Coordinates of C-alpha atoms and ligand atoms in Angstrom, one line a residue:
M1 CA -53.6 -7.4 -84.0
T2 CA -55.6 -8.4 -87.1
N3 CA -55.8 -4.8 -88.4
S4 CA -52.1 -4.2 -88.7
F5 CA -50.0 -5.2 -91.7
I6 CA -47.1 -6.8 -89.7
H7 CA -48.2 -9.1 -86.9
C8 CA -44.9 -9.8 -85.3
G9 CA -41.2 -9.7 -85.5
C10 CA -40.4 -12.4 -83.0
V11 CA -37.4 -14.6 -82.5
F12 CA -37.4 -18.4 -82.6
S13 CA -34.3 -20.2 -81.4
F14 CA -33.2 -23.8 -81.5
R15 CA -30.3 -26.1 -82.2
I16 CA -29.7 -28.0 -85.4
N17 CA -26.7 -30.1 -86.5
D18 CA -24.7 -28.7 -83.6
E19 CA -25.4 -25.2 -84.6
D20 CA -27.5 -22.6 -82.8
V21 CA -30.1 -21.0 -85.0
R22 CA -32.0 -17.9 -84.3
L23 CA -34.8 -17.0 -86.7
M24 CA -36.4 -13.6 -86.9
L25 CA -40.0 -14.2 -87.9
W26 CA -42.2 -11.6 -89.7
D27 CA -45.8 -12.5 -89.9
T28 CA -47.2 -10.4 -92.7
A29 CA -50.9 -9.6 -93.3
G30 CA -52.6 -11.5 -96.1
Q31 CA -54.7 -8.6 -97.2
E32 CA -53.8 -7.2 -100.6
E33 CA -54.2 -3.6 -99.6
F34 CA -51.0 -3.9 -97.5
D35 CA -49.0 -5.5 -100.4
A36 CA -46.7 -2.5 -100.9
I37 CA -45.9 -2.3 -97.2
T38 CA -45.5 -6.0 -96.5
K39 CA -43.1 -6.3 -99.5
A40 CA -40.7 -4.1 -97.7
Y41 CA -40.7 -6.6 -94.8
Y42 CA -40.1 -9.8 -96.8
R43 CA -37.5 -8.1 -99.1
G44 CA -34.2 -9.7 -98.0
A45 CA -35.9 -12.7 -96.4
Q46 CA -33.9 -15.9 -96.3
A47 CA -36.8 -18.4 -96.0
C48 CA -40.5 -18.3 -96.4
V49 CA -43.5 -20.1 -94.8
L50 CA -46.7 -19.9 -96.8
V51 CA -49.5 -20.6 -94.4
F52 CA -53.1 -21.2 -95.1
S53 CA -55.8 -21.9 -92.5
T54 CA -57.9 -25.1 -92.4
T55 CA -61.0 -23.0 -91.9
D56 CA -60.3 -20.2 -94.4
R57 CA -60.7 -21.0 -98.1
D58 CA -59.5 -17.6 -99.2
S59 CA -56.2 -18.1 -97.4
F60 CA -55.7 -21.4 -99.4
E61 CA -56.7 -19.7 -102.7
A62 CA -54.2 -16.9 -102.1
V63 CA -51.1 -19.2 -101.7
S64 CA -50.1 -19.3 -105.4
S65 CA -50.1 -15.6 -105.7
W66 CA -48.1 -15.2 -102.5
R67 CA -45.6 -17.7 -103.9
E68 CA -45.2 -15.5 -107.0
K69 CA -44.9 -12.3 -105.0
V70 CA -42.1 -13.7 -102.9
M71 CA -40.3 -15.2 -105.8
A72 CA -40.5 -11.9 -107.7
E73 CA -39.1 -10.0 -104.7
V74 CA -36.5 -12.4 -103.2
G75 CA -36.1 -15.3 -105.7
D76 CA -36.3 -19.0 -104.9
I77 CA -35.5 -19.0 -101.2
P78 CA -36.2 -22.1 -99.0
T79 CA -40.0 -22.2 -98.7
V80 CA -42.6 -24.5 -97.2
L81 CA -46.4 -24.8 -97.5
V82 CA -48.2 -25.0 -94.2
Q83 CA -51.8 -25.9 -93.4
N84 CA -52.4 -24.5 -89.9
K85 CA -55.2 -25.1 -87.5
I86 CA -55.4 -28.8 -88.0
D87 CA -57.0 -29.1 -84.6
L88 CA -60.1 -27.8 -86.4
L89 CA -60.0 -30.5 -89.1
D90 CA -63.7 -31.3 -88.4
D91 CA -64.5 -27.8 -89.8
T92 CA -62.1 -28.0 -92.8
V93 CA -62.9 -26.2 -96.0
I94 CA -60.0 -27.7 -97.9
K95 CA -59.7 -31.4 -99.0
N96 CA -56.4 -33.2 -98.2
E97 CA -55.9 -33.9 -101.9
E98 CA -56.3 -30.3 -102.8
A99 CA -53.6 -29.2 -100.4
E100 CA -51.3 -32.0 -101.4
A101 CA -51.8 -31.2 -105.1
L102 CA -51.0 -27.5 -104.4
A103 CA -47.8 -28.5 -102.7
K104 CA -46.9 -30.7 -105.6
R105 CA -47.6 -28.1 -108.2
L106 CA -45.5 -25.5 -106.3
K107 CA -42.8 -28.1 -105.6
L108 CA -42.9 -27.3 -101.9
R109 CA -42.6 -29.5 -98.8
F110 CA -46.0 -29.6 -97.1
Y111 CA -46.6 -29.5 -93.3
R112 CA -49.8 -29.7 -91.4
T113 CA -49.6 -27.8 -88.1
S114 CA -51.5 -26.5 -85.1
V115 CA -50.0 -23.5 -83.5
K116 CA -52.6 -23.8 -80.8
E117 CA -51.6 -27.3 -79.9
D118 CA -47.9 -26.9 -80.8
L119 CA -48.1 -29.6 -83.4
N120 CA -45.3 -29.7 -86.1
V121 CA -44.3 -26.1 -85.7
T122 CA -40.7 -26.6 -84.7
E123 CA -40.4 -29.1 -87.6
V124 CA -41.2 -26.4 -90.1
F125 CA -38.5 -24.1 -88.9
K126 CA -36.0 -26.8 -88.5
Y127 CA -36.5 -27.9 -92.1
L128 CA -36.2 -24.4 -93.4
S129 CA -33.1 -23.7 -91.3
D130 CA -31.5 -26.9 -92.5
K131 CA -32.3 -26.0 -96.1
Y132 CA -30.9 -22.5 -95.7
L133 CA -27.7 -23.8 -94.0
Q134 CA -27.2 -26.3 -96.8
R135 CA -27.5 -23.6 -99.4
L136 CA -25.1 -21.4 -97.4
K137 CA -22.5 -24.1 -97.3
Q138 CA -22.9 -24.9 -101.0
Q139 CA -22.6 -21.2 -101.8
N140 CA -19.4 -20.9 -99.6
A141 CA -17.9 -23.9 -101.4
E142 CA -18.7 -22.4 -104.8
D143 CA -17.1 -19.1 -103.8
T144 CA -14.0 -20.9 -102.6
E145 CA -13.9 -22.8 -105.9
I146 CA -14.2 -19.6 -107.9
M147 CA -11.3 -18.0 -105.8
H148 CA -9.1 -21.0 -106.6
T149 CA -9.9 -21.0 -110.3
S150 CA -9.4 -17.3 -110.7
S151 CA -6.2 -17.4 -108.6
N152 CA -4.7 -19.8 -111.3
K153 CA -5.3 -17.1 -113.8
I154 CA -3.8 -14.2 -112.0
G155 CA -1.3 -15.9 -109.8
V156 CA 1.3 -17.3 -112.2
F157 CA 4.7 -16.7 -110.7
N158 CA 7.5 -17.3 -113.0
T159 CA 11.0 -17.8 -111.6
A160 CA 12.5 -18.7 -114.9
G161 CA 15.8 -17.0 -116.0
G162 CA 16.2 -13.7 -117.8
S163 CA 17.6 -10.4 -117.1
H164 CA 18.0 -9.3 -113.5
S165 CA 17.3 -5.7 -114.4
G166 CA 13.8 -5.1 -113.1
Q167 CA 10.6 -7.1 -113.1
K168 CA 9.0 -7.9 -116.5
S169 CA 5.7 -9.5 -117.1
N170 CA 4.5 -11.8 -119.9
A171 CA 1.3 -13.7 -120.6
I172 CA 0.8 -17.4 -120.5
N173 CA -2.6 -19.0 -121.3
G174 CA -4.3 -15.6 -121.1
G175 CA -3.2 -15.0 -117.5
D176 CA -0.6 -12.4 -116.3
V177 CA 2.8 -13.8 -115.5
I178 CA 4.9 -12.0 -113.0
N179 CA 8.6 -12.8 -113.2
L180 CA 10.1 -13.2 -109.7
R181 CA 13.9 -13.1 -109.6
P182 CA 16.2 -13.2 -106.7
N183 CA 18.5 -10.1 -106.5
K184 CA 22.1 -10.2 -107.8
Q185 CA 23.7 -10.5 -104.4
R186 CA 21.9 -13.8 -103.5
T187 CA 22.7 -15.4 -106.8
K188 CA 26.3 -14.4 -107.2
K189 CA 28.0 -17.5 -105.9
S190 CA 25.9 -20.5 -106.8
K191 CA 23.3 -21.0 -109.4
S192 CA 20.1 -22.3 -107.8
P193 CA 19.0 -25.8 -109.1
F194 CA 15.5 -24.4 -108.9
S195 CA 16.2 -21.4 -111.1
S196 CA 14.1 -22.7 -113.9
C197 CA 11.0 -23.8 -111.8
M198 CA 7.6 -22.4 -112.5
L199 CA 5.1 -22.2 -109.7
L200 CA 1.5 -22.4 -110.8
Ligands
LIG1 N1 -57.7 -23.3 -83.3 C1 -56.6 -22.7 -83.7 N2 -56.5 -21.4 -83.7 C2 -55.4 -20.8 -84.1 C3 -54.2 -21.5 -84.5 N3 -53.3 -20.7 -84.9 C4 -53.7 -19.5 -84.7 N4 -55.0 -19.5 -84.2 C5 -55.9 -18.4 -83.9 O1 -56.3 -17.8 -85.2 C6 -56.5 -16.4 -85.0 C7 -55.6 -15.7 -86.0 O2 -54.3 -15.9 -85.7 P1 -53.1 -15.0 -86.4 O3 -51.8 -15.5 -85.9 O4 -53.5 -13.6 -86.3 O5 -53.3 -15.6 -87.9 P2 -53.1 -14.8 -89.2 O6 -52.9 -15.9 -90.3 O7 -52.0 -13.8 -89.1 O8 -54.5 -14.3 -89.5 P3 -55.0 -12.8 -89.7 O9 -54.6 -12.1 -88.4 O10 -56.5 -12.9 -89.8 O11 -54.3 -12.2 -90.9 C8 -56.1 -16.1 -83.6 O12 -57.2 -16.0 -82.8 C9 -55.2 -17.3 -83.1 O13 -55.3 -17.6 -81.8 C10 -54.3 -23.0 -84.5 O14 -53.4 -23.7 -84.8 N5 -55.5 -23.5 -84.1

């Protein structure tokens, strides 16, 4: 399928840290003439594998510009650099140091794989999934933290005394205060010892 712009939309499944992961993979064409179309496919991607071939210098040279395109479209998603076809190392056109220097410059984890011989392929996807799940958990924790912080501001319930006629609201520390008072019937006989409590 070397003449099409999207090579596959296949699913890769495995288990990691007791969680089932299913990845939908989109293998985009490297050719620049397909840029506008391939962009539509990686828009919304949650992880990225930048692959170059051991026997194709152009694919290696193109990595930095791919990194920039992806960053511009989807931001800093979990990404790895992969040198594929290491079963053909005898015919390599890229020195080890060059590949490692590129990974260092782009601050990416670097894998050498052979899809043909099934070498290191699962490791790449496990690493990416792990990274993605970590970020997701961190994001969830941050969202919860924001909810708690903001609930302090809007959820100040004041049971302190005052008139029973209707609910009034004041402001404490910039947050809204809603006065909660029991109705007259419930307070007629005994004065509650908690009548001057403030719940924050
Ligand atoms: N020897 C070897 N061949 C591979 C390996 N991975 C893929 N190939 C072969 O390389 C050719 C290109 O594979 P693709 O999956 O189309 O790779 P691509 O990067 O999408 O390349 P283009 O189609 O040229 O854009 C096919 O003939 C594959 O069988 C590998 O690890 N080792």
